[in-house]
């Protein structure tokens, strides 16, 4: 009589299991490590070039085939500062700095508010910056991900975080995902 | 951002100034892209003027 392998049709998760073997066939996408930094300090920027807004974190991947999931979140404000402008905008970029060897822009986004006047009335808009990006850095060297901002027009300025420190947060999380 | 007196002070002196700073710390100001720095005492005076006018 041939043996028949009986397979369970469920697992009682209230029990304790001590695995001595390994799990195979689970496919890719395994989380290998996480890094995260959260601040509540306020950084003010007024710059025609992308300038750091005080949010960056570093990770060293365990394999060059790994991917890095980057998640950024933070509250910000843009102030027209009473200038005679019809819009105020914030441009954002996510940079990958490869051990100081090179800096690469890997993601960009933009928010802008338009107003039908240019009489110098103050215009402040506040919004949330949210970036989720899956990067393939292809290296096991240390890499730093940072957020940069640029305001438009030149007379405006960006606060990240707006409304003063200790009230809101800005955060960046890096997750290494195995191939 | 109305309580960002340092930002308002800088822009009231030079509306095209490019800079970055932390909190309201005058000593943390980085003048960017060739912007001519504004003296600390001038900024302190301007900040106080703005506060007094409110």
Short mmCIF file of C-alpha atoms in Angstrom, two decimals:
data_model
loop_
_atom_site.label_atom_id
_atom_site.label_comp_id
_atom_site.label_asym_id
_atom_site.label_seq_id
_atom_site.Cartn_x
_atom_site.Cartn_y
_atom_site.Cartn_z
CA UNK A 1 0.00 0.00 0.00
CA UNK A 2 1.61 3.30 -1.03
CA UNK A 3 2.18 6.04 1.50
CA UNK A 4 -0.03 9.08 1.29
CA UNK A 5 1.31 12.41 2.49
CA UNK A 6 -1.26 14.14 4.57
CA UNK A 7 -1.06 17.91 4.34
CA UNK A 8 -2.70 20.19 6.87
CA UNK A 9 -5.45 22.36 5.56
CA UNK A 10 -4.79 25.04 8.14
CA UNK A 11 -2.56 26.21 10.98
CA UNK A 12 -3.73 26.95 14.47
CA UNK A 13 -1.98 30.28 15.06
CA UNK A 14 -2.61 30.08 18.79
CA UNK A 15 0.00 27.31 19.02
CA UNK A 16 3.79 27.70 19.23
CA UNK A 17 5.95 26.37 16.39
CA UNK A 18 9.71 25.88 16.43
CA UNK A 19 10.97 25.73 12.86
CA UNK A 20 14.20 23.83 12.27
CA UNK A 21 14.11 23.90 8.51
CA UNK A 22 13.74 26.71 6.02
CA UNK A 23 10.96 28.14 3.99
CA UNK A 24 11.40 27.80 0.24
CA UNK A 25 9.33 28.83 -2.71
CA UNK A 26 8.16 32.00 -1.01
CA UNK A 27 9.38 34.11 -3.94
CA UNK A 28 11.03 37.57 -3.81
CA UNK A 29 10.03 40.64 -1.96
CA UNK A 30 11.48 39.78 1.41
CA UNK A 31 12.06 42.69 3.77
CA UNK A 32 15.72 42.63 4.75
CA UNK A 33 16.09 45.81 6.81
CA UNK A 34 14.45 49.10 7.59
CA UNK A 35 15.75 52.58 8.39
CA UNK A 36 13.67 55.51 9.50
CA UNK A 37 14.15 59.05 10.74
CA UNK A 38 11.48 61.39 12.04
CA UNK A 39 12.00 65.06 12.87
CA UNK A 40 9.80 67.83 14.12
CA UNK A 41 12.20 70.67 13.40
CA UNK A 42 11.26 73.43 11.00
CA UNK A 43 13.50 74.09 8.00
CA UNK A 44 12.93 77.24 5.94
CA UNK A 45 14.20 77.36 2.37
CA UNK A 46 14.13 80.01 -0.30
CA UNK A 47 16.25 78.85 -3.18
CA UNK A 48 16.29 78.79 -6.95
CA UNK A 49 18.16 75.50 -6.81
CA UNK A 50 17.04 72.38 -5.02
CA UNK A 51 18.12 72.66 -1.42
CA UNK A 52 17.91 70.12 1.39
CA UNK A 53 14.97 70.44 3.74
CA UNK A 54 16.53 68.57 6.63
CA UNK A 55 15.24 65.12 5.78
CA UNK A 56 17.60 62.33 4.79
CA UNK A 57 18.50 58.80 5.79
CA UNK A 58 21.20 56.26 4.94
CA UNK A 59 21.09 52.57 4.09
CA UNK A 60 23.60 49.94 3.00
CA UNK A 61 21.97 47.18 1.01
CA UNK A 62 23.02 43.60 1.69
CA UNK A 63 22.94 42.75 -2.02
CA UNK A 64 23.27 44.75 -5.20
CA UNK A 65 20.08 43.15 -6.51
CA UNK A 66 18.02 44.55 -3.64
CA UNK A 67 15.48 47.27 -4.13
CA UNK A 68 14.84 50.11 -1.71
CA UNK A 69 11.35 51.35 -1.01
CA UNK A 70 11.49 55.01 0.02
CA UNK A 71 8.57 56.61 1.80
CA UNK A 72 8.54 60.31 2.67
CA UNK A 73 5.88 62.27 4.44
CA UNK A 74 5.74 65.75 5.91
CA UNK A 75 3.65 68.86 6.22
CA UNK A 76 4.86 72.04 4.55
CA UNK A 77 3.80 75.56 3.67
CA UNK A 78 4.63 77.99 0.88
CA UNK A 79 4.43 81.72 1.54
CA UNK A 80 4.23 84.37 -1.19
CA UNK A 81 5.48 86.86 1.42
CA UNK A 82 3.24 89.69 0.19
CA UNK A 83 4.98 89.80 -3.18
CA UNK A 84 3.01 90.73 -6.26
CA UNK A 85 2.76 87.27 -7.73
CA UNK A 86 -0.06 85.21 -9.19
CA UNK A 87 1.21 81.86 -8.01
CA UNK A 88 3.33 80.18 -5.39
CA UNK A 89 4.80 76.75 -5.84
CA UNK A 90 7.06 74.12 -4.37
CA UNK A 91 9.07 71.68 -6.41
CA UNK A 92 10.39 68.58 -4.67
CA UNK A 93 13.05 66.07 -5.57
CA UNK A 94 14.26 62.85 -4.05
CA UNK A 95 17.99 62.31 -4.41
CA UNK A 96 20.17 59.22 -4.08
CA UNK A 97 23.70 60.01 -2.96
CA UNK A 98 26.05 57.12 -3.61
CA UNK A 99 28.77 57.33 -0.94
CA UNK A 100 29.58 60.84 -2.00
CA UNK A 101 30.52 59.58 -5.46
CA UNK A 102 27.46 60.79 -7.26
CA UNK A 103 24.09 62.34 -6.59
CA UNK A 104 21.18 61.22 -8.71
CA UNK A 105 17.70 62.66 -8.91
CA UNK A 106 15.33 59.73 -8.77
CA UNK A 107 11.91 61.32 -8.28
CA UNK A 108 10.32 64.73 -8.59
CA UNK A 109 6.96 66.27 -7.93
CA UNK A 110 5.38 69.71 -7.79
CA UNK A 111 2.62 71.60 -6.04
CA UNK A 112 1.42 75.03 -7.07
CA UNK A 113 -1.41 77.34 -6.16
CA UNK A 114 -2.60 80.03 -8.55
CA UNK A 115 -4.40 83.20 -7.62
CA UNK A 116 -6.15 85.67 -9.90
CA UNK A 117 -4.39 88.69 -8.45
CA UNK A 118 -0.93 90.12 -8.14
CA UNK A 119 -1.57 93.04 -5.84
CA UNK A 120 0.71 91.82 -3.11
CA UNK A 121 -1.88 90.16 -0.93
CA UNK A 122 -0.19 87.49 1.14
CA UNK A 123 -0.74 83.96 -0.06
CA UNK A 124 0.12 80.95 2.07
CA UNK A 125 -0.81 77.43 1.19
CA UNK A 126 -0.11 74.37 3.24
CA UNK A 127 -0.07 70.81 2.03
CA UNK A 128 1.44 67.41 2.69
CA UNK A 129 4.38 65.99 0.83
CA UNK A 130 4.05 62.27 0.24
CA UNK A 131 6.54 60.30 -1.83
CA UNK A 132 6.57 56.54 -2.30
CA UNK A 133 9.24 55.33 -4.70
CA UNK A 134 10.85 51.96 -5.39
CA UNK A 135 14.52 52.39 -6.22
CA UNK A 136 17.05 49.95 -7.66
CA UNK A 137 20.37 51.36 -6.43
CA UNK A 138 22.41 48.40 -7.73
CA UNK A 139 25.10 48.75 -5.09
CA UNK A 140 26.16 47.50 -1.68
CA UNK A 141 27.86 50.80 -0.89
CA UNK A 142 26.28 53.14 1.60
CA UNK A 143 23.64 55.31 -0.02
CA UNK A 144 21.85 58.35 1.33
CA UNK A 145 18.39 59.39 0.27
CA UNK A 146 17.52 63.05 0.76
CA UNK A 147 14.66 65.41 0.00
CA UNK A 148 15.29 68.75 -1.71
CA UNK A 149 12.95 71.64 -2.41
CA UNK A 150 12.88 74.67 -4.64
CA UNK A 151 10.38 77.52 -4.41
CA UNK A 152 8.83 79.53 -7.22
CA UNK A 153 8.78 82.44 -7.79
CA UNK A 154 12.00 83.62 -6.15
CA UNK A 155 10.23 85.91 -3.68
CA UNK A 156 8.44 83.00 -2.00
CA UNK A 157 9.68 80.59 0.62
CA UNK A 158 9.01 77.06 1.84
CA UNK A 159 8.68 75.83 5.40
CA UNK A 160 9.10 72.15 6.05
CA UNK A 161 7.45 71.68 8.59
CA UNK A 162 5.07 74.67 8.52
CA UNK A 163 3.39 76.03 11.58
CA UNK A 164 6.35 75.70 13.87
CA UNK A 165 8.25 72.76 15.21
CA UNK A 166 6.88 70.26 17.73
CA UNK A 167 3.45 70.48 16.15
CA UNK A 168 3.88 68.20 13.15
CA UNK A 169 6.43 65.72 11.86
CA UNK A 170 8.43 64.93 8.77
CA UNK A 171 9.70 61.43 8.20
CA UNK A 172 11.63 59.27 5.77
CA UNK A 173 11.60 55.46 5.82
CA UNK A 174 13.86 53.17 3.78
CA UNK A 175 13.06 49.48 3.34
CA UNK A 176 15.49 47.08 1.68
CA UNK A 177 13.61 44.42 -0.23
CA UNK A 178 15.44 41.32 -1.37
CA UNK A 179 15.29 40.23 -5.00
CA UNK B 1 4.16 80.91 8.33
CA UNK B 2 3.23 84.27 9.82
CA UNK B 3 5.29 83.43 12.89
CA UNK B 4 8.37 82.87 10.74
CA UNK B 5 9.81 86.28 11.56
CA UNK B 6 13.27 85.48 10.35
CA UNK B 7 11.99 84.53 6.90
CA UNK B 8 9.91 87.70 6.72
CA UNK B 9 12.82 89.83 7.91
CA UNK B 10 15.19 88.49 5.27
CA UNK B 11 12.68 88.86 2.47
CA UNK B 12 11.78 92.40 3.55
CA UNK B 13 15.42 93.38 3.13
CA UNK B 14 16.11 91.37 -0.01
CA UNK B 15 13.04 89.77 -1.54
CA UNK B 16 15.16 87.65 -3.88
CA UNK B 17 17.53 86.38 -1.21
CA UNK B 18 18.24 82.65 -1.34
CA UNK B 19 18.91 80.91 1.95
CA UNK B 20 18.14 78.07 4.31
CA UNK B 21 17.89 78.03 8.09
CA UNK B 22 16.65 75.91 10.97
CA UNK B 23 13.94 77.00 13.35
CA UNK B 24 14.43 80.75 13.96
CA UNK B 25 18.17 80.48 14.47
CA UNK B 26 19.99 83.37 12.79
CA UNK B 27 23.29 81.57 13.25
CA UNK B 28 22.03 78.64 11.18
CA UNK B 29 21.41 80.72 8.07
CA UNK B 30 23.14 79.44 4.95
CA UNK B 31 23.20 81.99 2.17
CA UNK B 32 22.68 80.19 -1.12
CA UNK B 33 23.52 80.72 -4.76
CA UNK B 34 25.64 83.82 -4.33
CA UNK B 35 23.25 85.76 -2.11
CA UNK B 36 25.03 88.53 -0.24
CA UNK B 37 24.73 87.79 3.49
CA UNK B 38 22.75 90.19 5.65
CA UNK B 39 24.44 91.15 8.91
CA UNK B 40 23.15 89.46 12.03
CA UNK B 41 22.43 92.74 13.86
CA UNK B 42 20.48 94.06 10.88
CA UNK B 43 18.35 90.93 10.86
CA UNK B 44 17.77 91.06 14.60
CA UNK B 45 16.60 94.65 14.31
CA UNK B 46 14.27 93.80 11.42
CA UNK B 47 12.80 90.82 13.25
CA UNK B 48 12.01 93.03 16.21
CA UNK B 49 10.47 95.68 13.95
CA UNK B 50 8.14 93.11 12.43
CA UNK B 51 7.15 91.77 15.83
CA UNK B 52 6.53 95.28 17.16
CA UNK B 53 4.34 96.15 14.19
CA UNK B 54 1.89 93.35 14.97
#
